Tab-separated table of C-alpha atoms in Angstrom:
chain	number	residue	atom	x	y	z
A	1	MET	CA	41.556	28.766	22.430
A	2	THR	CA	40.017	31.827	24.036
A	3	SER	CA	37.042	31.444	26.311
A	4	LEU	CA	34.266	34.029	26.090
A	5	SER	CA	32.008	34.881	28.981
A	6	PRO	CA	29.078	37.295	29.092
A	7	THR	CA	30.110	40.734	30.270
A	8	ALA	CA	26.656	41.904	31.316
A	9	PRO	CA	23.136	40.535	31.598
A	10	SER	CA	21.157	40.487	28.379
A	11	ASN	CA	18.795	43.394	27.752
A	12	THR	CA	16.286	41.007	26.154
A	13	LEU	CA	13.251	40.421	28.297
A	14	ALA	CA	11.530	37.083	28.241
A	15	PRO	CA	7.779	37.409	27.593
A	16	GLN	CA	5.628	36.617	30.565
A	17	ALA	CA	2.904	34.050	30.056
A	18	THR	CA	-0.451	34.956	31.525
A	19	GLY	CA	-3.670	33.063	31.718
A	20	THR	CA	-4.205	29.358	31.324
A	21	THR	CA	-3.643	27.153	28.351
A	22	THR	CA	-5.658	24.136	27.423
A	23	PRO	CA	-3.647	21.248	26.016
A	24	THR	CA	-4.773	20.277	22.564
A	25	THR	CA	-4.731	16.783	21.245
A	26	THR	CA	-4.472	16.069	17.594
A	27	VAL	CA	-5.032	12.712	16.082
A	28	ALA	CA	-2.462	11.911	13.451
A	29	PRO	CA	-3.771	10.135	10.394
A	30	ALA	CA	-2.928	6.460	10.138
A	31	PRO	CA	0.238	5.880	8.129
A	32	THR	CA	-0.252	4.640	4.613
A	33	HIS	CA	2.047	2.171	2.934
A	34	ALA	CA	3.794	3.702	-0.052
A	35	VAL	CA	4.405	1.218	-2.832
A	36	GLY	CA	7.222	3.324	-4.219
A	37	PRO	CA	7.935	6.348	-6.381
A	38	ASP	CA	5.637	7.256	-9.256
A	39	VAL	CA	6.437	5.719	-12.617
A	40	PRO	CA	7.693	8.342	-15.088
A	41	ALA	CA	5.181	9.370	-17.748
A	42	GLY	CA	5.484	7.893	-21.207
A	43	LEU	CA	6.448	4.339	-20.207
A	44	THR	CA	4.301	1.426	-21.357
A	45	PRO	CA	3.238	-1.192	-18.757
A	46	ALA	CA	3.247	-4.958	-19.275
A	47	THR	CA	1.874	-7.251	-16.550
A	48	ARG	CA	2.244	-10.950	-15.974
A	49	THR	CA	0.930	-13.084	-13.122
A	50	ILE	CA	2.772	-16.139	-11.843
A	51	ALA	CA	1.179	-18.775	-9.604
A	52	GLY	CA	3.596	-21.154	-7.939
A	53	SER	CA	4.882	-22.643	-4.730
A	54	VAL	CA	8.189	-22.687	-2.907
A	55	GLY	CA	9.508	-25.237	-0.404
A	56	PRO	CA	10.165	-27.386	1.411
A	57	LEU	CA	13.938	-26.936	1.388
A	58	ALA	CA	14.580	-30.703	1.172
A	59	SER	CA	13.053	-30.755	-2.336
A	60	TYR	CA	15.671	-28.311	-3.733
A	61	PRO	CA	19.160	-29.280	-4.916
A	62	ALA	CA	20.654	-26.372	-2.955
A	63	PRO	CA	19.396	-23.478	-0.848
A	64	CYS	CA	19.483	-20.098	-2.566
A	65	TYR	CA	19.047	-17.601	0.274
A	66	VAL	CA	21.984	-17.334	2.694
A	67	GLY	CA	22.561	-21.049	2.197
A	68	LEU	CA	19.548	-21.897	4.365
A	69	TYR	CA	16.260	-21.299	2.558
A	70	ALA	CA	14.492	-22.433	-0.607
A	71	CYS	CA	13.567	-19.971	-3.310
A	72	GLU	CA	12.068	-19.797	-6.768
A	73	ARG	CA	13.755	-17.548	-9.352
A	74	TYR	CA	12.101	-15.608	-12.155
A	75	ARG	CA	14.129	-13.693	-14.742
A	76	PHE	CA	12.978	-10.808	-16.891
A	77	THR	CA	14.709	-8.212	-19.051
A	78	LEU	CA	14.217	-4.479	-19.381
A	79	GLN	CA	15.151	-3.455	-22.928
A	80	ARG	CA	15.475	0.200	-21.911
A	81	GLU	CA	15.411	2.214	-18.678
A	82	GLY	CA	12.184	1.561	-16.835
A	83	ALA	CA	10.398	0.543	-13.662
A	84	VAL	CA	8.956	-2.541	-11.991
A	85	GLU	CA	6.169	-3.168	-9.508
A	86	VAL	CA	5.864	-6.524	-7.783
A	87	THR	CA	3.064	-7.873	-5.605
A	88	LEU	CA	3.609	-11.204	-3.864
A	89	SER	CA	0.849	-12.834	-1.827
A	90	TRP	CA	0.847	-16.285	-0.265
A	91	GLN	CA	-0.955	-18.638	2.055
A	92	GLY	CA	0.642	-18.605	5.497
A	93	GLY	CA	1.966	-16.221	8.106
A	94	PRO	CA	3.018	-12.672	7.193
A	95	ARG	CA	6.703	-13.365	7.900
A	96	ALA	CA	6.901	-16.704	6.059
A	97	MET	CA	8.180	-15.207	2.793
A	98	LEU	CA	10.654	-12.672	1.451
A	99	ILE	CA	11.100	-11.214	-2.024
A	100	GLN	CA	14.312	-9.983	-3.611
A	101	LEU	CA	15.053	-8.155	-6.851
A	102	TYR	CA	18.535	-8.707	-8.271
A	103	ARG	CA	20.406	-7.358	-11.243
A	104	ALA	CA	21.261	-10.702	-12.820
A	105	GLY	CA	24.901	-11.303	-11.937
A	106	ALA	CA	25.352	-7.808	-10.510
A	107	GLY	CA	23.805	-7.653	-7.037
A	108	LEU	CA	20.768	-6.943	-4.911
A	109	VAL	CA	18.490	-4.044	-5.915
A	110	HIS	CA	15.602	-4.507	-3.445
A	111	GLU	CA	14.572	-6.836	-0.611
A	112	ASP	CA	11.239	-6.765	1.197
A	113	VAL	CA	9.117	-8.584	3.793
A	114	ALA	CA	5.494	-8.146	4.830
A	115	PRO	CA	4.668	-6.165	7.970
A	116	ARG	CA	4.820	-8.364	11.070
A	117	ASP	CA	1.150	-7.822	11.898
A	118	GLY	CA	-0.170	-7.457	8.356
A	119	ALA	CA	-1.488	-9.649	5.588
A	120	PRO	CA	0.810	-12.152	3.865
A	121	THR	CA	1.442	-9.718	0.997
A	122	ILE	CA	4.416	-7.670	-0.190
A	123	THR	CA	4.187	-4.894	-2.781
A	124	PHE	CA	7.020	-2.671	-3.969
A	125	ARG	CA	7.922	-0.459	-6.927
A	126	ARG	CA	11.366	0.514	-8.212
A	127	THR	CA	11.968	3.165	-10.858
A	128	GLY	CA	15.041	4.253	-12.777
A	129	LEU	CA	16.152	0.685	-13.469
A	130	GLU	CA	18.821	0.277	-16.118
A	131	PRO	CA	18.210	-1.854	-19.204
A	132	MET	CA	19.497	-5.332	-18.336
A	133	GLU	CA	18.415	-8.755	-17.112
A	134	TYR	CA	16.879	-8.960	-13.631
A	135	GLU	CA	15.904	-11.810	-11.330
A	136	LEU	CA	13.128	-11.988	-8.749
A	137	ARG	CA	13.648	-14.462	-5.909
A	138	VAL	CA	10.666	-15.667	-3.909
A	139	VAL	CA	12.150	-16.974	-0.646
A	140	ASN	CA	10.438	-19.313	1.831
A	141	TRP	CA	11.705	-18.692	5.373
A	142	GLU	CA	10.054	-21.862	6.674
A	143	PRO	CA	12.298	-24.749	5.523
A	144	ASP	CA	9.810	-27.561	6.265
A	145	THR	CA	6.738	-25.928	4.720
A	146	THR	CA	5.516	-25.385	1.168
A	147	HIS	CA	3.883	-22.025	0.481
A	148	ALA	CA	1.642	-21.472	-2.526
A	149	PHE	CA	1.954	-17.937	-3.867
A	150	THR	CA	0.792	-15.551	-6.552
A	151	MET	CA	3.183	-12.937	-7.888
A	152	THR	CA	2.219	-10.092	-10.189
A	153	LEU	CA	5.074	-8.415	-12.061
A	154	THR	CA	4.448	-5.177	-13.923
A	155	THR	CA	7.275	-3.703	-15.963
A	156	TRP	CA	7.261	-0.243	-17.546
A	157	GLN	CA	9.546	0.477	-20.489
């Protein structure tokens, strides 16, 4: 490989700064939590609300999350391509629960936890979901505690 070196100084002059500058401070707006992408126009929403509880682990025949934690499962079917929005709220600490959306028998689509310093609530939206059966898993990360929860599931088809 050939090495290139400058043969002469550059004729470009650097501009000289004169005067004084005052530093400016801008305050960035607080970040907002995005639920997810917009739902395509023309889809019809259907909402259902589920009140339940999950835990303690000892009351379940087998753990369902990584072999260590209790969860409740809720299945639903999209008859054609659509979208879902889920809001899960519970009584307890913000990191006590997790929610997962699975394609039934085909793998994880979405997993979410609440912000560490936020309210015990998770909200997410997924669009472009194929028509098939899905499963929501409400996971309790505290094996000795029961957490009451409310989950709102909105599907668009």
